[in-house]
């Protein structure tokens, strides 16, 4: 029960990374860096026995809890969780779909302000991720480096002088580092330039994925841009690549927004204003429709076409209107039809008070 | 200039028949009765010379202006009007499309509260029409009978003992009387029962037409129900037929609304609420879209699903958001694109103040 209470503490809140306070927050939602690490004395997760997996979780928990500045961290056993709680943490971006949908002993440690989380027994023994608001690669890099150091002092990571950090999947070998920047690119979608941008990114080994990572759809015009390969390149080099490419994408999106403002301001204003109207008045609304209209409203607020809202409220609504969040907010499980009604109520109240 | 000022006096106002105060106003917008009359000493309009048409107008004007209780009536020369003014009077239901689009000397007399109008040199020399709010056939019949008497005292109407009143088109011969009831039937449209209702009406010689009469589309779910034939039947008989059939259509619509409320209240509530949201937030909106959403909102208000509005405001918006009304309200002519922007502004203000 203590565990459930701890997770529930997150429900009404909003992670630091969602507050829209970081650099370039009109377009960049968040910057995340993750490191893949494995313990030298255990086989990779996929080869580990259930006993070994339990030992890994136990060991990591003990070491994580021994870090003085992490005293307030939650350490959650994923296997014992309800389906809704697992989905809740995925929606909150605190753990991956893979960890949620997996089997066997696995866990996640969460910093209370959601500045970082550590997944245990995902594809690798440890997946450390740091989240920052806006475009803030250097800050994220510094923070994950500190976390890595604190863990290195306590755990024996599998490392090869030749290959670097060893990981379950060869694509992560080397630094095990992935930098992901989540961008909101509605104008490039409207102007149909988004595909062109993606093709040029792929040429320089930069991957583009949806809101919830690999295989997820491009919902709400959100795109995650991240480095493809980690082997044979230094951490600083990988951080540098993403740091350089993202500002160019931001500039394309800004230009597309200005183009829309100049070429078809009435259409744009009408579109975002109606989206706001629908979100404020719908009596039932699906998750997809909500993302679709919130995306328009977000762009409208950033372009000064809607004044009654701030970006942190919209960022929060993107997450809090997801299915598991709604169920946690209401305190009970709901059918899709009931969720659509609750979502409309929640949106109406959130948009009214502003 | 005096003429233009007189017409402009109508612009911001709203006819008595639009105020939603009559019987069954949740479904019946208005009851209109019109009589076709011709002057015995002139050929029918289509055969009259331009000189004769001018004489007809002059004579009718003189006689109409001689009625003491009609001292405040407007008497407007249609030929000298701008296109926008003509369209304005059509939208306001004070004259027919035929009179507006016709050529040659023609006129319309209008009672300031829009309780009746008299068209001169339309298909017949005189077309007298009386408008009442809601379903009020008896009242409309009494009033038009009085107007007819006042005119009979002053004009010599073509009448045959055998055929009754003579009219330009044989379908009007006899009484020259048409009773039209304008109904708002959104639920029968949603439940797709409207066609069935129409087929049964046609069997008993009751015609169904759109908002602006013959050939106009069924916009905003408005339907005019009227008698088909006038020859060989007494005025009282014709009035009786429509008086009997309309309550049955009203009952069908009420049942359909209750069905929707019981079977899919959430869908219905969502639909009308979003319609209200779109009308309140759009930055540009066409006339057709406005009718479409206003129709939903009107049903929503009548079913208690929307509380912030009254029926008279919605009835007024149906008319005031039409193209010529918008141009008259703004005081200048506008392109379609500019009208769509002005219409959105007008809707936003009208829906905000409530």
XYZ file of C-alpha atoms in Angstrom:
708
model
C 0.000 0.000 0.000
C 2.872 2.384 0.765
C 4.042 1.843 -2.794
C 0.668 2.762 -4.265
C 0.474 5.902 -2.170
C 3.888 6.955 -3.389
C 2.904 6.607 -7.058
C -0.365 8.409 -6.387
C 1.597 11.380 -5.097
C 2.624 12.056 -8.682
C -0.927 12.101 -10.086
C -2.047 15.703 -9.663
C 1.452 17.057 -10.145
C 3.403 17.946 -13.209
C 7.042 17.076 -13.828
C 9.631 19.846 -13.842
C 10.365 19.070 -17.497
C 6.735 19.807 -18.497
C 6.596 23.315 -17.099
C 7.586 25.005 -20.333
C 10.232 27.114 -18.589
C 13.332 25.905 -20.454
C 14.982 27.430 -23.538
C 12.959 27.453 -26.800
C 9.871 26.214 -24.935
C 7.570 27.463 -27.695
C 8.796 24.576 -29.840
C 10.866 22.269 -27.642
C 8.938 20.422 -24.943
C 11.836 18.612 -23.359
C 15.349 17.298 -23.669
C 16.069 13.796 -22.412
C 19.268 11.853 -22.213
C 19.399 8.217 -21.362
C 22.282 5.921 -20.620
C 22.211 2.123 -20.896
C 24.231 0.341 -18.241
C 24.655 -3.319 -17.285
C 26.071 -5.005 -14.231
C 29.249 -6.952 -14.964
C 28.375 -9.810 -12.585
C 24.976 -10.670 -14.140
C 23.923 -11.934 -17.611
C 21.939 -9.505 -19.775
C 18.266 -9.232 -18.802
C 17.037 -11.442 -21.627
C 19.350 -14.264 -20.458
C 18.895 -13.762 -16.745
C 16.899 -16.238 -14.650
C 14.024 -14.857 -12.640
C 16.161 -15.286 -9.544
C 18.962 -13.255 -11.105
C 16.491 -10.544 -12.144
C 15.242 -10.327 -8.582
C 18.827 -10.034 -7.352
C 19.497 -7.235 -9.856
C 16.451 -5.244 -8.708
C 17.356 -5.773 -5.071
C 20.961 -4.720 -5.600
C 20.105 -1.613 -7.630
C 17.466 -0.584 -5.117
C 19.908 -0.907 -2.243
C 22.530 1.162 -4.048
C 20.087 3.810 -5.269
C 18.703 4.176 -1.757
C 22.220 4.591 -0.402
C 22.701 7.871 -2.283
C 22.019 10.583 0.343
C 20.618 13.212 -2.065
C 18.166 10.651 -3.448
C 16.444 9.991 -0.130
C 13.053 11.175 -1.480
C 13.164 9.061 -4.644
C 10.372 6.569 -5.265
C 11.441 3.029 -6.027
C 8.529 1.217 -7.651
C 8.145 -2.485 -8.316
C 6.646 -2.613 -11.829
C 5.585 -6.254 -11.756
C 3.233 -5.686 -8.817
C 1.575 -2.692 -10.411
C -1.900 -2.496 -11.898
C -2.194 -2.054 -15.646
C -3.397 1.527 -15.109
C -0.440 2.440 -12.908
C 1.986 1.087 -15.486
C 0.276 3.007 -18.259
C 0.287 6.098 -16.059
C 4.080 6.014 -15.750
C 4.446 5.498 -19.503
C 2.196 8.468 -20.229
C 4.238 10.468 -17.733
C 7.346 9.484 -19.714
C 8.891 8.051 -16.542
C 9.215 4.574 -17.956
C 9.206 2.968 -21.382
C 6.426 0.943 -22.972
C 8.915 -1.963 -23.033
C 9.303 -1.916 -19.253
C 5.530 -1.555 -18.756
C 4.625 -4.406 -21.088
C 7.508 -6.674 -20.044
C 7.373 -9.609 -17.659
C 9.355 -10.650 -14.625
C 11.036 -8.680 -11.886
C 11.563 -5.059 -12.932
C 11.433 -1.653 -11.291
C 11.713 2.074 -11.745
C 13.264 4.717 -9.484
C 11.799 8.201 -9.828
C 13.069 11.547 -8.588
C 10.042 13.337 -7.020
C 10.308 16.369 -9.318
C 10.615 13.931 -12.238
C 14.051 15.258 -13.141
C 15.265 11.704 -13.684
C 14.221 8.071 -13.516
C 16.147 4.798 -13.501
C 14.552 1.750 -15.078
C 15.759 -1.643 -13.834
C 15.567 -4.802 -15.972
C 14.301 -3.128 -19.110
C 16.398 -4.174 -22.147
C 19.488 -3.413 -20.064
C 19.976 -3.801 -16.323
C 19.818 -0.041 -15.926
C 18.377 2.641 -18.132
C 19.018 6.043 -16.623
C 17.116 8.990 -18.048
C 17.239 12.673 -17.286
C 14.501 15.099 -18.405
C 14.863 18.873 -18.771
C 12.341 21.496 -19.863
C 12.966 22.981 -23.318
C 16.184 22.610 -25.292
C 18.815 22.101 -22.622
C 21.207 19.387 -23.793
C 24.196 20.625 -21.810
C 22.276 20.737 -18.553
C 20.799 17.276 -19.172
C 24.245 15.954 -20.020
C 25.789 17.371 -16.846
C 23.020 15.949 -14.677
C 23.109 12.448 -16.170
C 26.880 12.457 -15.910
C 26.565 13.144 -12.167
C 23.966 10.387 -11.769
C 26.167 7.973 -13.718
C 29.097 8.846 -11.444
C 27.026 8.276 -8.294
C 25.979 4.852 -9.621
C 29.480 3.956 -10.837
C 30.746 4.488 -7.285
C 28.276 1.852 -6.095
C 27.836 -0.603 -8.997
C 30.218 -2.496 -11.241
C 29.175 -1.677 -14.840
C 30.110 -4.003 -17.712
C 32.716 -2.122 -19.743
C 35.158 -3.094 -22.464
C 38.246 -0.999 -23.208
C 37.632 -1.692 -26.886
C 33.841 -1.327 -27.185
C 32.991 0.888 -24.241
C 29.872 0.147 -22.181
C 28.359 -3.213 -23.070
C 24.653 -3.272 -23.831
C 22.063 -5.912 -24.692
C 21.517 -4.467 -28.142
C 24.558 -3.668 -30.314
C 23.038 -0.334 -31.419
C 23.619 0.973 -27.912
C 27.141 -0.356 -27.385
C 29.797 2.238 -26.707
C 28.451 5.109 -24.743
C 24.913 3.684 -24.371
C 23.849 7.274 -24.701
C 20.787 8.577 -26.442
C 19.869 12.236 -26.588
C 16.187 12.827 -27.439
C 14.648 16.213 -27.959
C 10.849 16.382 -28.104
C 9.682 19.037 -30.532
C 6.245 20.407 -31.288
C 6.157 20.984 -35.052
C 2.558 21.814 -36.042
C 3.430 24.433 -38.675
C 5.790 22.088 -40.547
C 2.933 19.576 -40.605
C 0.483 22.139 -42.020
C 2.942 23.330 -44.671
C 3.828 19.692 -45.470
C 7.547 20.374 -45.090
C 7.936 17.887 -42.256
C 8.842 14.952 -44.524
C 11.585 16.961 -46.179
C 13.043 17.853 -42.780
C 12.949 14.194 -41.737
C 14.719 12.978 -44.845
C 17.563 15.416 -44.295
C 17.821 14.333 -40.634
C 18.014 10.656 -41.575
C 20.957 11.393 -43.849
C 22.984 12.546 -40.840
C 21.941 9.591 -38.660
C 19.388 11.427 -36.596
C 16.221 9.426 -35.836
C 12.673 10.807 -35.642
C 10.055 9.088 -33.494
C 6.612 9.843 -31.985
C 5.502 10.959 -28.538
C 6.038 7.581 -26.875
C 9.209 6.487 -28.632
C 9.885 3.821 -31.198
C 6.858 2.785 -33.271
C 4.494 5.281 -31.665
C 2.535 7.498 -34.002
C 3.172 11.177 -34.516
C 0.356 12.305 -32.259
C -0.304 15.945 -31.539
C 2.452 16.969 -33.969
C 5.094 15.871 -31.463
C 8.381 14.500 -32.740
C 11.351 13.116 -30.847
C 14.668 13.710 -32.508
C 17.555 11.575 -31.287
C 20.950 10.166 -32.234
C 20.897 6.822 -34.089
C 24.277 5.281 -33.290
C 26.393 5.326 -30.173
C 29.306 3.042 -31.052
C 32.609 4.607 -32.029
C 31.700 8.101 -30.977
C 32.348 9.969 -27.768
C 29.518 11.098 -25.521
C 30.440 14.730 -26.151
C 30.337 14.099 -29.888
C 26.797 12.625 -29.718
C 25.563 15.451 -27.537
C 27.115 17.879 -29.995
C 25.355 16.379 -33.056
C 21.895 16.737 -31.531
C 22.754 20.142 -30.106
C 23.598 21.327 -33.582
C 20.749 19.832 -35.546
C 17.829 20.758 -33.279
C 18.250 24.555 -33.621
C 17.984 24.128 -37.384
C 14.686 22.239 -37.059
C 13.451 24.920 -34.634
C 14.285 27.555 -37.218
C 12.358 25.679 -39.931
C 9.315 25.472 -37.647
C 9.561 29.185 -36.752
C 9.774 30.083 -40.433
C 6.765 27.878 -41.222
C 4.776 29.559 -38.408
C 5.674 33.010 -39.711
C 4.771 31.896 -43.224
C 1.342 30.755 -42.015
C 0.862 34.000 -40.083
C 1.649 36.072 -43.143
C 0.053 33.985 -45.878
C -3.099 32.818 -44.151
C -3.487 34.444 -40.760
C -7.271 34.307 -40.913
C -7.265 30.576 -41.661
C -4.721 29.928 -38.936
C -6.503 32.081 -36.371
C -9.818 30.447 -37.227
C -8.295 26.986 -36.965
C -6.673 27.490 -33.552
C -9.621 29.430 -32.186
C -12.105 26.712 -33.168
C -9.799 24.087 -31.666
C -9.940 26.010 -28.393
C -13.722 26.275 -28.738
C -14.135 22.544 -29.276
C -11.870 21.621 -26.349
C -13.808 24.038 -24.103
C -17.258 22.812 -25.042
C -17.059 19.127 -26.050
C -19.037 16.789 -23.808
C -17.020 13.758 -24.856
C -13.713 13.638 -26.616
C -11.178 10.957 -27.474
C -7.527 11.058 -26.568
C -6.488 11.422 -30.232
C -8.887 14.292 -30.854
C -7.646 16.007 -27.713
C -4.017 15.775 -28.843
C -5.016 17.053 -32.269
C -6.788 20.152 -30.941
C -4.343 20.818 -28.084
C -1.582 20.900 -30.667
C -3.368 23.678 -32.566
C -4.096 25.563 -29.347
C -0.447 25.287 -28.284
C 0.689 26.854 -31.542
C -2.031 29.512 -31.186
C -0.817 30.480 -27.721
C 2.781 30.645 -28.924
C 1.809 32.884 -31.823
C -0.231 35.214 -29.621
C -3.508 34.197 -31.277
C -4.899 32.843 -27.989
C -4.209 34.810 -24.832
C -6.272 33.095 -22.163
C -3.840 30.224 -21.591
C -0.226 29.596 -20.707
C 2.076 26.942 -22.143
C 2.558 25.047 -18.872
C -1.232 24.463 -18.652
C -1.321 23.124 -22.192
C 1.754 20.951 -21.648
C 0.080 19.523 -18.559
C -3.170 18.881 -20.447
C -1.308 16.859 -23.078
C -0.288 14.406 -20.344
C -3.215 14.627 -17.916
C -5.827 13.877 -20.596
C -4.183 10.544 -21.454
C -6.250 7.459 -20.516
C -4.364 6.282 -17.423
C -3.926 9.813 -16.082
C -7.666 10.406 -16.301
C -8.353 7.195 -14.430
C -5.820 8.064 -11.751
C -7.240 11.594 -11.452
C -10.769 10.171 -11.038
C -9.557 7.502 -8.660
C -11.109 4.547 -10.479
C -10.907 2.546 -13.702
C -13.161 3.614 -16.564
C -14.330 2.354 -19.947
C -13.224 4.232 -23.058
C -16.688 5.833 -23.346
C -16.609 7.048 -19.728
C -13.068 8.325 -20.170
C -14.176 10.378 -23.170
C -16.787 12.051 -20.978
C -14.385 12.603 -18.061
C -11.751 13.970 -20.435
C -14.225 16.538 -21.772
C -15.135 17.574 -18.205
C -11.488 17.866 -17.240
C -10.695 19.971 -20.313
C -13.707 22.212 -19.740
C -12.675 22.906 -16.163
C -9.003 23.376 -16.982
C -9.749 25.803 -19.798
C -12.476 27.675 -17.910
C -10.506 28.702 -14.843
C -7.875 30.488 -16.917
C -32.532 59.065 -49.515
C -35.652 59.065 -47.356
C -36.440 55.634 -48.757
C -33.014 54.238 -47.809
C -33.313 55.610 -44.303
C -36.663 53.915 -43.885
C -35.332 50.520 -44.914
C -32.280 51.015 -42.704
C -34.577 51.453 -39.727
C -35.313 47.729 -39.951
C -31.658 46.634 -39.898
C -30.857 46.316 -36.210
C -34.370 45.254 -35.326
C -36.112 41.934 -35.324
C -39.614 41.269 -36.642
C -42.376 40.442 -34.192
C -42.697 37.000 -35.825
C -39.056 36.150 -34.993
C -39.291 36.706 -31.256
C -40.101 33.115 -30.419
C -43.051 34.127 -28.247
C -45.860 32.345 -30.107
C -47.332 28.882 -29.475
C -45.006 25.863 -29.997
C -42.033 28.192 -30.493
C -39.575 25.401 -29.682
C -40.383 23.892 -33.067
C -42.480 26.402 -35.011
C -40.676 29.584 -36.024
C -43.578 31.314 -37.709
C -46.938 31.052 -39.380
C -47.498 33.032 -42.560
C -50.552 33.415 -44.702
C -50.494 35.076 -48.061
C -53.267 36.089 -50.383
C -52.888 36.677 -54.122
C -55.038 39.523 -55.461
C -55.267 41.248 -58.824
C -56.835 44.513 -59.902
C -59.770 44.015 -62.264
C -58.915 47.040 -64.433
C -55.347 45.967 -65.285
C -53.890 42.982 -67.177
C -51.891 40.470 -65.126
C -48.338 41.620 -64.305
C -46.701 39.461 -66.968
C -48.892 41.057 -69.651
C -48.844 44.606 -68.309
C -46.866 47.352 -70.063
C -44.290 49.225 -68.013
C -46.684 52.145 -67.933
C -49.463 49.953 -66.572
C -47.105 48.507 -63.947
C -46.222 52.023 -62.825
C -49.923 52.872 -62.596
C -50.552 49.746 -60.497
C -47.806 50.642 -58.036
C -48.985 54.228 -57.822
C -52.591 53.211 -57.248
C -51.782 50.589 -54.615
C -49.450 52.977 -52.813
C -52.142 55.668 -52.710
C -54.717 53.259 -51.352
C -52.392 51.638 -48.830
C -51.363 55.071 -47.567
C -55.006 56.020 -47.179
C -55.554 53.419 -44.454
C -55.311 55.385 -41.175
C -53.905 52.552 -39.051
C -51.129 51.970 -41.613
C -49.689 55.457 -41.351
C -46.292 54.144 -40.195
C -45.925 51.545 -42.956
C -42.923 51.724 -45.241
C -43.656 51.712 -48.948
C -40.480 50.782 -50.791
C -39.765 51.006 -54.509
C -37.944 47.740 -55.268
C -36.630 48.726 -58.706
C -34.610 51.615 -57.286
C -33.034 49.492 -54.544
C -29.462 48.263 -54.386
C -28.839 44.547 -54.758
C -27.950 44.346 -51.046
C -31.174 46.061 -49.949
C -33.233 43.688 -52.065
C -31.410 40.679 -50.651
C -31.860 42.115 -47.163
C -35.648 42.147 -47.528
C -35.618 38.592 -48.899
C -33.530 37.371 -45.964
C -35.930 39.181 -43.661
C -38.774 37.265 -45.340
C -40.502 40.558 -46.162
C -40.433 39.940 -49.885
C -39.977 36.987 -52.195
C -36.926 36.114 -54.267
C -39.178 36.538 -57.312
C -39.926 40.150 -56.461
C -36.269 40.851 -55.669
C -34.936 39.294 -58.867
C -37.729 40.616 -61.101
C -37.606 43.619 -63.396
C -39.780 46.657 -63.926
C -41.867 48.732 -61.567
C -42.540 46.870 -58.338
C -42.825 47.684 -54.651
C -43.322 46.371 -51.156
C -45.264 47.850 -48.244
C -44.030 46.823 -44.807
C -45.653 47.167 -41.409
C -42.927 48.496 -39.039
C -43.215 45.557 -36.634
C -43.066 43.245 -39.679
C -46.488 41.823 -38.906
C -47.368 42.006 -42.596
C -46.083 43.081 -45.976
C -47.748 43.699 -49.323
C -45.807 43.012 -52.499
C -46.875 44.884 -55.603
C -46.258 43.562 -59.121
C -44.823 40.235 -58.104
C -46.537 37.362 -59.976
C -49.859 38.974 -59.060
C -50.666 42.660 -58.639
C -50.826 42.187 -54.886
C -49.372 39.550 -52.657
C -50.404 40.198 -49.074
C -48.593 38.273 -46.372
C -49.065 38.163 -42.630
C -46.424 36.727 -40.262
C -47.031 35.486 -36.721
C -44.628 34.013 -34.181
C -45.030 30.277 -33.558
C -48.007 28.198 -34.657
C -50.825 30.698 -34.797
C -52.894 29.999 -37.914
C -56.150 31.418 -36.558
C -54.552 34.694 -35.544
C -52.769 35.000 -38.905
C -55.997 34.224 -40.696
C -57.939 36.881 -38.767
C -55.292 39.499 -39.403
C -54.986 38.856 -43.139
C -58.763 38.828 -43.426
C -58.846 42.314 -41.902
C -56.092 43.528 -44.257
C -57.918 42.028 -47.213
C -61.115 43.832 -46.150
C -59.315 47.171 -45.815
C -57.900 46.731 -49.323
C -61.209 45.520 -50.780
C -62.826 48.730 -49.607
C -60.279 50.686 -51.667
C -59.396 48.450 -54.642
C -61.405 46.532 -57.198
C -60.104 42.923 -57.104
C -60.611 40.588 -60.082
C -63.153 37.991 -58.952
C -65.264 35.395 -60.730
C -68.404 33.955 -59.156
C -67.434 30.586 -60.593
C -63.639 30.495 -59.923
C -63.186 32.908 -57.039
C -60.243 35.308 -57.032
C -58.424 35.339 -60.355
C -54.659 34.899 -60.236
C -51.817 34.880 -62.741
C -51.050 31.222 -62.058
C -53.945 28.700 -62.059
C -52.578 26.972 -58.926
C -53.574 30.057 -56.922
C -57.010 30.604 -58.424
C -59.923 30.473 -56.017
C -58.949 31.800 -52.648
C -55.391 32.762 -53.638
C -54.549 31.713 -50.127
C -51.419 29.956 -48.962
C -50.766 29.044 -45.354
C -47.077 28.355 -44.621
C -45.742 27.190 -41.308
C -41.977 27.294 -40.807
C -40.776 24.424 -38.673
C -37.408 23.631 -37.197
C -36.998 19.853 -37.460
C -33.395 18.985 -36.533
C -34.211 15.751 -34.680
C -36.206 14.294 -37.580
C -33.180 15.033 -39.765
C -30.798 13.250 -37.364
C -33.074 10.215 -37.025
C -33.610 10.219 -40.813
C -37.391 10.157 -40.410
C -37.865 13.442 -42.231
C -38.324 11.843 -45.662
C -41.044 9.579 -44.331
C -42.880 12.547 -42.855
C -42.622 14.416 -46.164
C -43.985 11.528 -48.203
C -47.032 11.295 -45.982
C -47.558 15.071 -46.246
C -47.394 14.989 -50.035
C -50.162 12.390 -50.098
C -52.539 14.894 -48.475
C -51.484 17.765 -50.792
C -49.291 19.549 -48.307
C -46.076 20.981 -49.787
C -42.683 21.113 -48.070
C -40.152 23.780 -49.013
C -36.954 25.352 -47.648
C -36.243 28.512 -45.693
C -36.684 30.867 -48.634
C -39.580 29.166 -50.392
C -39.829 27.238 -53.606
C -36.556 25.710 -54.806
C -34.528 26.857 -51.797
C -32.539 24.236 -49.970
C -33.391 22.844 -46.574
C -30.881 24.984 -44.725
C -30.546 24.902 -40.984
C -33.127 22.107 -40.770
C -35.914 24.594 -41.519
C -38.959 23.416 -43.434
C -41.977 25.344 -44.651
C -45.166 23.344 -44.730
C -47.994 24.813 -46.822
C -51.166 23.947 -48.708
C -50.710 22.946 -52.376
C -54.028 23.792 -53.993
C -56.415 26.639 -53.450
C -59.098 26.082 -56.126
C -62.395 24.517 -55.126
C -61.837 24.821 -51.421
C -62.905 27.468 -48.958
C -60.404 29.620 -47.107
C -61.513 28.074 -43.810
C -60.982 24.605 -45.251
C -57.401 25.388 -46.298
C -56.587 26.942 -42.959
C -58.067 23.887 -41.305
C -55.902 21.396 -43.269
C -52.645 23.059 -42.263
C -53.879 23.588 -38.710
C -54.487 19.872 -38.415
C -51.354 18.545 -40.042
C -48.730 20.752 -38.361
C -49.390 19.512 -34.802
C -48.742 15.965 -36.033
C -45.370 16.978 -37.487
C -44.567 18.802 -34.229
C -45.347 15.633 -32.325
C -43.043 13.571 -34.572
C -40.228 16.078 -33.994
C -40.835 16.071 -30.217
C -40.743 12.271 -30.176
C -37.534 12.244 -32.203
C -35.951 14.728 -29.762
C -36.970 12.602 -26.793
C -35.643 9.517 -28.556
C -32.278 11.208 -29.081
C -32.241 12.372 -25.457
C -32.873 8.865 -24.194
C -30.870 6.825 -26.678
C -27.819 9.011 -27.146
C -27.888 11.942 -24.774
C -24.120 12.121 -24.591
C -23.775 12.262 -28.376
C -26.513 14.857 -28.636
C -25.141 16.974 -25.805
C -21.641 16.767 -27.281
C -22.919 17.707 -30.719
C -24.889 20.771 -29.622
C -22.236 21.883 -27.165
C -19.473 21.737 -29.788
C -21.706 23.618 -32.220
C -22.013 26.363 -29.618
C -18.242 26.251 -29.082
C -17.503 26.615 -32.783
C -19.959 29.498 -33.237
C -18.437 31.267 -30.223
C -14.820 30.899 -31.298
C -14.648 30.747 -35.109
C -12.733 33.601 -36.681
C -14.399 33.143 -40.052
C -17.523 31.207 -40.877
C -19.749 30.801 -43.909
C -23.475 31.382 -43.942
C -24.178 27.652 -44.501
C -21.952 26.579 -41.622
C -23.610 29.145 -39.375
C -27.096 27.829 -40.188
C -25.873 24.275 -39.618
C -24.471 24.997 -36.148
C -27.208 27.433 -35.100
C -29.729 24.700 -35.849
C -27.985 22.361 -33.407
C -27.702 25.111 -30.793
C -31.392 25.935 -31.165
C -32.331 22.327 -30.474
C -29.863 22.268 -27.557
C -31.468 25.322 -25.968
C -34.942 23.849 -26.404
C -33.868 20.589 -24.786
C -32.217 22.354 -21.849
C -28.741 21.214 -22.910
C -27.559 24.815 -23.349
C -28.668 27.386 -20.811
C -26.739 30.518 -21.686
C -29.008 31.550 -24.565
C -32.643 32.285 -25.335
C -34.590 31.326 -28.441
C -35.238 34.892 -29.592
C -31.472 35.533 -29.762
C -30.948 32.405 -31.842
C -33.899 33.200 -34.117
C -32.414 36.650 -34.667
C -28.959 35.210 -35.400
C -30.405 32.967 -38.137
C -31.503 36.104 -40.001
C -28.834 38.623 -38.984
C -25.930 36.395 -40.059
C -27.233 36.192 -43.638
C -25.054 37.969 -46.234
C -27.136 41.098 -46.855
C -27.948 41.557 -43.162
C -24.261 41.498 -42.295
C -23.520 44.100 -44.938
C -26.357 46.306 -43.730
C -25.227 45.894 -40.108
C -21.665 46.891 -41.068
C -22.879 49.724 -43.242
C -20.959 48.756 -46.371
C -20.706 46.073 -49.034
C -18.264 43.211 -48.415
C -16.701 40.305 -50.290
C -17.638 36.771 -49.249
C -14.301 36.396 -47.432
C -14.812 39.619 -45.473
C -18.378 38.636 -44.652
C -17.146 35.341 -43.219
C -14.874 37.285 -40.861
C -17.580 39.803 -39.912
C -20.078 36.978 -39.360
C -17.685 35.285 -36.939
C -17.185 38.586 -35.046
C -20.921 39.167 -34.898
C -21.582 35.646 -33.601
C -18.800 35.923 -31.031
C -20.223 39.162 -29.652
C -23.824 37.974 -29.715
C -22.994 34.738 -27.920
C -20.593 36.339 -25.436
C -22.931 38.928 -23.941
C -25.476 36.341 -22.881
